[in-house]
CSV table of C-alpha atoms and ligand atoms in Angstrom, one decimal:
chain,number,residue,atom,x,y,z
A,1334,MET,CA,47.5,40.5,15.5
A,1335,ARG,CA,47.7,37.2,13.6
A,1336,VAL,CA,51.2,35.9,13.0
A,1337,GLU,CA,50.5,36.1,9.2
A,1338,LEU,CA,50.4,39.9,9.4
A,1339,LEU,CA,54.2,39.7,9.8
A,1340,ASP,CA,54.3,38.6,6.1
A,1341,ILE,CA,53.2,42.1,5.0
A,1342,LEU,CA,54.6,44.2,7.9
A,1343,ARG,CA,57.8,46.1,7.2
A,1344,CYS,CA,59.9,48.6,9.3
A,1345,PRO,CA,58.9,52.1,8.1
A,1346,TYR,CA,62.6,53.1,8.5
A,1347,CYS,CA,64.8,50.3,7.2
A,1348,GLY,CA,62.1,48.4,5.2
A,1349,GLY,CA,63.2,45.2,6.8
A,1350,THR,CA,60.9,42.3,7.8
A,1351,LEU,CA,59.9,41.9,11.4
A,1352,THR,CA,60.0,39.0,13.7
A,1353,LEU,CA,58.7,38.4,17.2
A,1354,ASP,CA,61.7,38.6,19.6
A,1355,ALA,CA,61.1,35.4,21.6
A,1356,SER,CA,63.9,36.3,24.0
A,1357,GLU,CA,61.7,39.2,25.3
A,1358,TRP,CA,58.5,38.8,27.4
A,1359,HIS,CA,55.5,38.1,25.1
A,1360,GLN,CA,52.0,36.6,25.1
A,1361,GLN,CA,51.0,34.5,22.1
A,1362,GLU,CA,48.1,32.2,21.8
A,1363,ARG,CA,48.2,29.9,18.8
A,1364,ASP,CA,48.6,32.2,15.7
A,1365,GLU,CA,47.6,35.4,17.6
A,1366,ILE,CA,50.3,37.7,19.1
A,1367,GLN,CA,48.8,39.7,21.9
A,1368,ASP,CA,51.8,41.5,23.4
A,1369,GLY,CA,55.5,41.4,22.7
A,1370,ILE,CA,58.4,43.0,20.9
A,1371,LEU,CA,59.0,43.0,17.1
A,1372,ALA,CA,62.5,43.4,15.8
A,1373,CYS,CA,63.9,44.5,12.4
A,1374,HIS,CA,67.4,45.4,11.2
A,1375,CYS,CA,67.3,48.9,12.9
A,1376,CYS,CA,65.0,49.0,15.9
A,1377,THR,CA,62.2,47.4,17.9
A,1378,PHE,CA,58.5,48.0,18.0
A,1379,PRO,CA,56.0,46.8,20.6
A,1380,VAL,CA,52.8,44.8,20.0
A,1381,ILE,CA,50.2,45.9,22.6
A,1382,ALA,CA,46.8,44.4,22.9
A,1383,GLY,CA,47.2,42.7,19.5
A,1384,ILE,CA,48.2,46.0,17.8
A,1385,PRO,CA,51.7,46.5,16.4
A,1386,VAL,CA,52.9,50.0,17.1
A,1387,MET,CA,55.1,50.9,14.1
A,1388,HIS,CA,56.4,54.3,15.1
A,1389,LEU,CA,58.7,55.7,17.8
A,1390,ALA,CA,56.8,58.9,18.8
A,1391,GLU,CA,56.0,59.2,22.5
A,1392,PRO,CA,54.5,57.5,24.5
A,1393,VAL,CA,56.0,54.4,22.7
A,1394,THR,CA,59.2,54.4,24.7
A,1395,ALA,CA,57.4,54.1,28.0
A,1396,ALA,CA,55.0,51.5,26.6
A,1397,VAL,CA,58.0,49.4,25.3
A,1398,ASP,CA,59.5,49.4,28.8
A,1399,HIS,CA,56.2,48.1,30.2
A,1400,VAL,CA,55.9,45.3,27.6
A,1401,ARG,CA,59.5,44.2,28.3
A,1402,ALA,CA,58.7,44.1,32.1
A,1403,GLY,CA,55.6,42.0,31.4
A,1404,ARG,CA,53.1,44.8,32.3
A,1405,PRO,CA,50.8,44.8,29.2
A,1406,GLY,CA,48.0,46.6,31.1
A,1407,LEU,CA,50.3,49.6,31.8
A,1408,ALA,CA,51.6,49.6,28.2
A,1409,ARG,CA,48.0,49.8,27.0
A,1410,GLU,CA,47.1,52.6,29.4
A,1411,ALA,CA,50.3,54.5,28.4
A,1412,MET,CA,49.4,54.3,24.7
A,1413,CYS,CA,45.8,55.5,25.5
A,1414,ALA,CA,47.2,58.3,27.6
A,1415,ILE,CA,45.1,57.1,30.5
A,1416,GLU,CA,46.6,58.2,33.8
A,1417,GLN,CA,44.3,56.9,36.4
A,1418,ALA,CA,45.3,53.3,37.3
A,1419,GLN,CA,42.5,50.7,36.6
A,1420,ARG,CA,40.5,53.2,34.6
A,1421,PHE,CA,40.9,51.3,31.4
A,1422,ASP,CA,39.6,48.1,32.8
A,1423,GLU,CA,36.8,49.7,34.8
A,1424,ILE,CA,35.4,52.0,32.2
A,1425,VAL,CA,36.7,51.0,28.8
A,1426,SER,CA,37.0,47.3,28.7
A,1427,ALA,CA,34.3,46.2,31.2
A,1428,PRO,CA,32.2,43.4,29.7
A,1429,ASP,CA,29.1,45.6,29.5
A,1430,SER,CA,30.8,48.8,28.3
A,1431,THR,CA,29.6,50.3,25.0
A,1432,TYR,CA,31.5,52.1,22.2
A,1433,ARG,CA,29.9,55.3,23.4
A,1434,ASP,CA,31.4,54.7,27.0
A,1435,ALA,CA,34.8,53.9,25.6
A,1436,VAL,CA,34.9,56.8,23.2
A,1437,ALA,CA,33.9,59.2,26.0
A,1438,ALA,CA,36.8,57.9,28.1
A,1439,LEU,CA,39.4,57.8,25.3
A,1440,VAL,CA,38.8,60.5,22.7
A,1441,PRO,CA,38.5,64.3,23.1
A,1442,GLU,CA,34.9,65.6,23.2
A,1443,LEU,CA,34.5,67.1,19.7
A,1444,GLU,CA,36.0,64.0,18.1
A,1445,ALA,CA,33.9,61.7,20.3
A,1446,ALA,CA,30.7,63.3,18.9
A,1447,TYR,CA,32.1,62.9,15.4
A,1448,PHE,CA,32.9,59.2,16.0
A,1449,LEU,CA,29.6,58.4,17.7
A,1450,HIS,CA,27.5,59.9,14.9
A,1451,ARG,CA,29.8,58.8,12.1
A,1452,PHE,CA,27.4,56.2,10.5
A,1453,SER,CA,25.0,58.8,9.1
A,1454,ASP,CA,27.2,61.8,8.4
A,1455,PRO,CA,27.6,63.0,4.8
A,1456,THR,CA,31.2,62.1,4.4
A,1457,PHE,CA,30.7,58.6,5.7
A,1458,VAL,CA,27.5,58.1,3.6
A,1459,VAL,CA,29.4,58.9,0.4
A,1460,ALA,CA,32.7,57.1,1.5
A,1461,HIS,CA,30.8,54.0,2.4
A,1462,ALA,CA,29.1,53.8,-1.0
A,1463,LEU,CA,32.4,54.5,-2.7
A,1464,ALA,CA,34.3,51.9,-0.7
A,1465,ARG,CA,31.6,49.3,-1.3
A,1466,ALA,CA,31.6,50.0,-5.1
A,1467,VAL,CA,35.4,50.4,-5.7
A,1468,ALA,CA,36.6,47.7,-3.3
A,1469,ALA,CA,34.0,45.2,-4.4
A,1470,THR,CA,35.2,45.7,-8.0
A,1471,VAL,CA,38.9,45.4,-7.5
A,1472,LEU,CA,38.7,42.7,-4.7
A,1473,LEU,CA,36.3,40.6,-6.7
A,1474,HIS,CA,38.8,37.8,-7.0
A,1475,GLY,CA,40.4,38.3,-3.6
A,1476,GLY,CA,43.0,40.7,-2.1
A,1477,ARG,CA,43.3,42.7,1.0
A,1478,ALA,CA,42.1,46.2,1.8
A,1479,LEU,CA,43.8,49.0,3.8
A,1480,ASP,CA,42.1,51.9,5.5
A,1481,VAL,CA,44.7,54.6,6.1
A,1482,CYS,CA,44.0,57.1,8.9
A,1483,GLY,CA,41.0,54.9,9.6
A,1484,GLY,CA,40.4,56.1,13.1
A,1485,SER,CA,38.1,53.8,15.0
A,1486,GLY,CA,37.3,51.7,12.0
A,1487,HIS,CA,33.9,52.9,10.7
A,1488,LEU,CA,34.9,52.4,7.1
A,1489,THR,CA,37.0,49.4,7.9
A,1490,ARG,CA,33.7,47.8,8.8
A,1491,SER,CA,32.5,48.6,5.3
A,1492,LEU,CA,35.4,46.5,4.0
A,1493,MET,CA,35.0,43.4,6.3
A,1494,ASP,CA,33.2,41.1,3.9
A,1495,LEU,CA,35.1,42.4,0.8
A,1496,SER,CA,38.7,41.9,1.9
A,1497,SER,CA,40.4,38.6,2.1
A,1498,PRO,CA,42.4,38.3,4.3
A,1499,PRO,CA,40.7,40.7,6.7
A,1500,PRO,CA,41.2,44.5,6.1
A,1501,VAL,CA,43.9,46.5,7.9
A,1502,VAL,CA,43.0,49.8,9.6
A,1503,ALA,CA,46.0,52.1,10.2
A,1504,ASP,CA,46.1,55.1,12.4
A,1505,LEU,CA,48.5,57.2,14.5
A,1506,TYR,CA,46.2,56.9,17.6
A,1507,PHE,CA,46.4,53.6,19.4
A,1508,ALA,CA,43.1,54.2,21.4
A,1509,LYS,CA,41.1,54.6,18.1
A,1510,LEU,CA,42.5,51.3,16.8
A,1511,TRP,CA,41.7,49.6,20.0
A,1512,LEU,CA,38.1,50.8,19.6
A,1513,ALA,CA,38.0,49.5,16.0
A,1514,ARG,CA,39.1,46.0,17.0
A,1515,ARG,CA,36.9,45.9,20.1
A,1516,PHE,CA,33.6,47.4,18.8
A,1517,THR,CA,33.5,48.8,15.3
A,1518,ALA,CA,35.2,46.2,13.1
A,1519,PRO,CA,35.9,43.1,15.1
A,1520,GLY,CA,38.1,40.7,13.2
A,1521,CYS,CA,40.1,43.5,11.3
A,1522,GLU,CA,43.8,43.9,11.8
A,1523,ALA,CA,45.0,47.2,13.2
A,1524,VAL,CA,48.5,48.8,12.8
A,1525,CYS,CA,49.5,51.9,14.6
A,1526,CYS,CA,51.6,54.1,12.3
A,1527,ASP,CA,52.2,57.6,11.1
A,1528,ALA,CA,50.8,58.4,7.6
A,1529,ASN,CA,53.3,61.3,7.4
A,1530,GLY,CA,56.1,58.7,7.1
A,1531,PRO,CA,56.6,55.6,5.0
A,1532,LEU,CA,53.8,53.1,5.5
A,1533,PRO,CA,55.0,50.0,7.4
A,1534,PHE,CA,53.8,47.5,4.7
A,1535,ALA,CA,55.4,45.5,1.9
A,1536,ARG,CA,54.9,46.5,-1.7
A,1537,ASN,CA,51.9,44.7,-3.2
A,1538,ALA,CA,50.5,43.8,0.3
A,1539,PHE,CA,47.1,45.2,-0.7
A,1540,ARG,CA,44.8,45.5,-3.8
A,1541,TYR,CA,42.8,48.4,-2.3
A,1542,ALA,CA,44.0,51.3,-0.2
A,1543,MET,CA,41.7,54.2,1.0
A,1544,CYS,CA,42.0,57.4,3.0
A,1545,ALA,CA,38.8,59.1,4.0
A,1546,ASP,CA,38.3,62.5,5.7
A,1547,ALA,CA,41.9,62.8,6.6
A,1548,PHE,CA,44.1,63.5,3.6
A,1549,MET,CA,44.1,67.3,4.0
A,1550,TYR,CA,45.6,66.9,7.5
A,1551,ILE,CA,48.6,65.0,6.1
A,1552,TRP,CA,51.6,67.3,5.5
A,1553,THR,CA,53.6,64.8,3.3
A,1554,LYS,CA,50.8,64.3,0.8
A,1555,ARG,CA,53.1,63.4,-2.1
A,1556,GLN,CA,54.8,60.7,0.0
A,1557,LEU,CA,51.5,59.3,1.2
A,1558,VAL,CA,50.1,59.0,-2.3
A,1559,GLY,CA,53.4,57.3,-3.4
A,1560,GLU,CA,53.1,54.9,-0.4
A,1561,MET,CA,49.4,54.1,-1.0
A,1562,MET,CA,50.3,53.4,-4.6
A,1563,ARG,CA,53.4,51.3,-3.6
A,1564,VAL,CA,51.4,49.0,-1.3
A,1565,ILE,CA,49.0,48.2,-4.2
A,1566,ASN,CA,52.1,47.7,-6.5
A,1567,ASP,CA,51.2,50.9,-8.4
A,1568,GLY,CA,48.0,49.2,-9.6
A,1569,ARG,CA,49.9,46.7,-11.8
A,1570,GLN,CA,47.8,43.9,-10.3
A,1571,GLY,CA,44.5,45.8,-10.9
A,1572,GLY,CA,44.3,47.5,-7.5
A,1573,ALA,CA,42.8,50.9,-6.6
A,1574,VAL,CA,43.6,53.9,-4.4
A,1575,LEU,CA,40.6,55.9,-3.2
A,1576,ILE,CA,40.9,59.3,-1.4
A,1577,SER,CA,37.6,60.6,-0.3
A,1578,HIS,CA,36.5,63.9,1.2
A,1579,ALA,CA,39.7,65.8,0.5
A,1580,HIS,CA,38.9,69.5,1.1
A,1581,ASN,CA,39.3,71.8,-1.8
A,1582,GLU,CA,41.7,74.7,-1.3
A,1583,LEU,CA,39.5,76.9,-3.5
A,1584,ARG,CA,36.5,76.6,-1.1
A,1585,TRP,CA,36.4,77.1,2.6
A,1586,SER,CA,35.3,74.2,4.8
A,1587,PRO,CA,35.1,73.8,8.6
A,1588,SER,CA,38.2,72.0,9.9
A,1589,HIS,CA,39.9,73.1,6.6
A,1590,GLY,CA,43.3,71.5,7.2
A,1591,GLN,CA,46.0,72.1,4.5
A,1592,PRO,CA,44.1,71.2,1.3
A,1593,LEU,CA,45.2,71.4,-2.3
A,1594,THR,CA,43.4,72.5,-5.5
A,1595,PRO,CA,42.1,69.9,-7.9
A,1596,THR,CA,45.2,70.3,-10.0
A,1597,GLY,CA,47.4,70.1,-6.9
A,1598,TYR,CA,45.8,66.8,-5.9
A,1599,ARG,CA,46.2,65.4,-9.5
A,1600,GLN,CA,49.9,66.2,-9.5
A,1601,LEU,CA,50.5,64.0,-6.4
A,1602,PHE,CA,50.1,60.9,-8.6
A,1603,GLU,CA,53.0,59.9,-10.7
A,1604,THR,CA,52.1,56.5,-12.0
A,1605,ILE,CA,48.4,56.5,-12.7
A,1606,ALA,CA,46.4,59.7,-13.4
A,1607,PRO,CA,43.5,59.7,-10.9
A,1608,ARG,CA,39.9,60.6,-11.8
A,1609,VAL,CA,38.7,63.5,-9.7
A,1610,PHE,CA,35.1,63.9,-8.6
A,1611,ALA,CA,33.0,66.6,-7.0
A,1612,GLU,CA,32.0,64.9,-3.7
A,1613,SER,CA,28.6,66.6,-3.5
A,1614,GLU,CA,27.5,65.1,-6.9
A,1615,LEU,CA,28.4,61.6,-5.6
A,1616,LEU,CA,26.6,62.2,-2.3
A,1617,ASN,CA,23.5,63.3,-4.3
A,1618,ASP,CA,23.7,60.0,-6.2
A,1619,VAL,CA,23.7,58.1,-2.9
A,1620,VAL,CA,20.9,60.0,-1.1
A,1621,THR,CA,18.6,59.9,-4.1
A,1622,GLY,CA,18.8,56.1,-4.3
A,1623,GLY,CA,21.6,55.6,-6.8
A,1624,PRO,CA,23.3,54.5,-8.9
A,1625,LEU,CA,26.6,55.9,-7.7
A,1626,ASP,CA,27.8,57.0,-11.1
A,1627,LEU,CA,31.6,56.8,-11.4
A,1628,SER,CA,31.4,57.0,-15.2
A,1629,ARG,CA,30.8,60.8,-14.9
A,1630,ARG,CA,33.6,63.2,-15.9
A,1631,ASP,CA,33.3,66.3,-13.7
A,1632,GLY,CA,34.6,69.5,-15.5
A,1633,ASP,CA,37.0,71.9,-14.0
A,1634,ASP,CA,34.2,74.4,-13.1
A,1635,ARG,CA,32.3,71.8,-11.1
A,1636,LEU,CA,35.5,70.6,-9.3
A,1637,ASP,CA,36.6,74.1,-8.5
A,1638,ALA,CA,33.2,74.9,-7.0
A,1639,ASP,CA,32.9,71.8,-4.7
A,1640,PRO,CA,34.1,72.1,-1.1
A,1641,ALA,CA,35.4,68.5,-1.2
A,1642,LEU,CA,36.9,66.1,-3.8
A,1643,VAL,CA,37.1,62.4,-4.3
A,1644,LEU,CA,40.1,60.9,-6.2
A,1645,ILE,CA,40.3,57.4,-7.6
A,1646,ALA,CA,43.4,55.9,-9.2
A,1647,THR,CA,43.1,52.6,-10.9
A,1648,GLU,CA,43.6,50.9,-14.3
A,1649,ASP,CA,40.5,48.8,-13.8
A,1650,ALA,CA,37.9,50.3,-16.1
A,1651,GLU,CA,35.1,48.5,-14.4
A,1652,VAL,CA,35.5,50.9,-11.5
A,1653,PHE,CA,34.5,53.9,-13.7
A,1654,ALA,CA,30.9,52.8,-14.2
A,1655,PRO,CA,27.5,53.4,-12.6
A,1656,HIS,CA,27.3,51.2,-9.4
A,1657,ALA,CA,23.9,50.2,-8.1
A,1658,LEU,CA,23.6,50.9,-4.3
A,1659,GLU,CA,23.1,48.0,-1.9
A,1660,PRO,CA,19.8,47.7,-0.1
A,1661,ALA,CA,19.6,49.6,3.2
A,1662,VAL,CA,18.9,46.4,5.0
A,1663,GLY,CA,21.2,43.4,4.3
A,1664,PRO,CA,21.0,39.9,5.6
A,1665,SER,CA,23.3,40.6,8.5
A,1666,SER,CA,22.0,44.1,9.4
A,1667,GLU,CA,21.4,44.9,13.0
A,1668,LEU,CA,19.2,48.0,12.9
A,1669,ARG,CA,19.1,50.4,15.8
A,1670,LEU,CA,17.9,54.0,16.2
A,1671,ASN,CA,20.3,56.5,14.7
A,1672,PRO,CA,21.9,58.2,17.8
A,1673,LEU,CA,21.1,61.6,16.2
A,1674,TYR,CA,17.4,61.0,17.0
A,1675,ALA,CA,15.7,61.7,20.4
A,1676,ALA,CA,12.5,59.7,20.9
A,1677,GLU,CA,9.4,61.0,22.7
A,1678,SER,CA,6.5,58.8,23.4
A,1679,GLU,CA,3.0,60.0,22.2
A,1680,GLY,CA,0.7,57.2,23.3
A,1681,ASP,CA,0.9,54.4,20.7
A,1682,ARG,CA,3.2,56.5,18.6
A,1683,VAL,CA,6.8,57.8,19.0
A,1684,ARG,CA,8.0,61.1,17.7
A,1685,LEU,CA,11.7,61.0,16.6
A,1686,ARG,CA,13.4,64.3,16.5
A,1687,LEU,CA,16.8,65.1,14.8
A,1688,GLN,CA,19.1,66.5,17.4
A,1689,PHE,CA,22.7,67.5,16.8
A,1690,PRO,CA,25.1,67.0,19.7
A,1691,SER,CA,26.6,70.5,19.4
A,1692,ALA,CA,26.5,73.7,17.4
A,1693,HIS,CA,29.9,72.7,16.1
A,1694,TYR,CA,28.6,69.4,14.8
A,1695,ALA,CA,25.5,71.1,13.3
A,1696,GLU,CA,27.8,73.4,11.3
A,1697,GLU,CA,30.3,70.8,10.1
A,1698,PHE,CA,27.7,68.2,9.2
A,1699,SER,CA,24.7,70.4,8.2
A,1700,GLY,CA,24.6,68.3,5.0
A,1701,CYS,CA,22.8,65.7,7.1
A,1702,ARG,CA,19.6,67.8,6.8
A,1703,GLU,CA,19.4,67.0,3.1
A,1704,TYR,CA,18.5,63.4,3.8
A,1705,LEU,CA,17.7,63.0,7.6
A,1706,PRO,CA,14.1,64.1,8.4
A,1707,GLU,CA,13.8,66.8,11.1
A,1708,THR,CA,11.0,64.8,12.8
A,1709,ILE,CA,9.2,61.6,12.0
A,1710,VAL,CA,6.4,59.9,13.8
A,1711,VAL,CA,6.4,56.1,13.9
A,1712,ALA,CA,4.1,53.6,15.4
A,1713,GLN,CA,5.2,52.1,18.7
A,1714,ARG,CA,4.6,48.6,17.2
A,1715,ASP,CA,7.2,49.3,14.5
A,1716,LEU,CA,9.9,49.9,17.1
A,1717,GLU,CA,8.7,46.8,18.9
A,1718,ALA,CA,9.1,44.8,15.7
A,1719,LEU,CA,12.6,46.2,15.5
A,1720,ALA,CA,13.5,45.2,19.1
A,1721,ASP,CA,12.4,41.7,18.2
A,1722,GLY,CA,14.6,41.8,15.2
A,1723,ARG,CA,11.7,41.7,12.7
A,1724,ILE,CA,12.3,43.8,9.5
A,1725,THR,CA,8.8,45.0,8.6
A,1726,ASP,CA,8.2,47.2,5.5
A,1727,GLU,CA,8.0,50.2,7.9
A,1728,VAL,CA,11.3,49.3,9.6
A,1729,ALA,CA,12.9,48.9,6.1
A,1730,ALA,CA,11.6,52.3,5.1
A,1731,LEU,CA,13.1,53.9,8.3
A,1732,ALA,CA,16.4,52.3,7.4
A,1733,ARG,CA,16.3,53.8,3.9
A,1734,LEU,CA,15.9,57.2,5.5
A,1735,ARG,CA,18.9,56.5,7.8
A,1736,VAL,CA,16.6,57.0,10.9
A,1737,LEU,CA,17.5,53.4,11.6
A,1738,LEU,CA,21.1,52.4,11.1
A,1739,ASP,CA,23.0,49.1,10.9
A,1740,LEU,CA,25.2,49.6,13.9
A,1741,PRO,CA,27.9,47.4,15.5
A,1742,ARG,CA,26.8,45.5,18.6
A,1743,ARG,CA,27.2,47.4,21.9
A,1744,TYR,CA,27.6,50.7,20.0
A,1745,TYR,CA,25.6,52.9,22.4
B,744,ZN,ZN1,64.1,48.9,10.9
């Protein structure tokens, strides 16, 4: 973590500011704190591998002891629940390891499949477009973005060039945050904290706060909305809160969680009435080429019928407008084959076939079939152009279909 992160970090329990306890063992290089102990008025929190851990749930106590004793490697392994000595360095942080290797070692199998294939799943596709549209609008003149329950940082990556200073990804699971900083969104800040408690940030630390795909698993929903609003100063500086893919209590979904009705979600907000959208309508906007129309007003019948909802709270009227989608290939895109496709060579052509990693994945993310082709045959020379980093018309067309994706380096 950069030292300047201390300006916005607060103890979740006493609200006090935090300082690096220089009397304890620590590693700091210029303005980057790697490992050490932070202190507030009421307790202490460890910084491990550049990630402040702002909660006290196990295994934090053991990890703190390791930091104090100058054993940062053991602290990191304790936080990642890795029991075999050396496993972290051998498998996870070896110089040639990939995101796929590290996810397989650190994350349970079902969630690992979700993470690896995240960049083309329907909830990501719509949340990415929403984040790009809403964050670009409210961060136009600067300001920082927060990705709450951000996991291993897929959507944090969507915020990297919009947020200044760099975005913060917050999650309860240290291993996921380590993956975000290492692979998915290098350069972001990561804060390990519990979204069921007060967020460890100062009022007005951000202009944009989002929570995607996770809100229905939060028990203290009213508090989390209050906290997301507090960190954007209740929108008084023109900020926005976005909650995407919140399951609808009126409709069954796989991994249902503890969702609310559309009215229930609205009533969580006390300071700004949110606009509520049927997610499937927004997804349809995105997969049919846009614009993403946030000027729409979905009626109660439409909201009640949709399995998932999107909520946006802001006083910036520019947000509630049609937003043109960005081109599938940007100036810094690094296109690679979507990991949901298996390739079979057929002479000078290659057949790409959509393959889900499991029946569970196929059920939960069946919406992929609405925009990912079952099979597609491409010329070998187009894939060779891609390997050389040349974006031909054919390569750009495959990117528009999401058969090719802009993926982080060393993703799989
Ligand atoms: Zn405190």
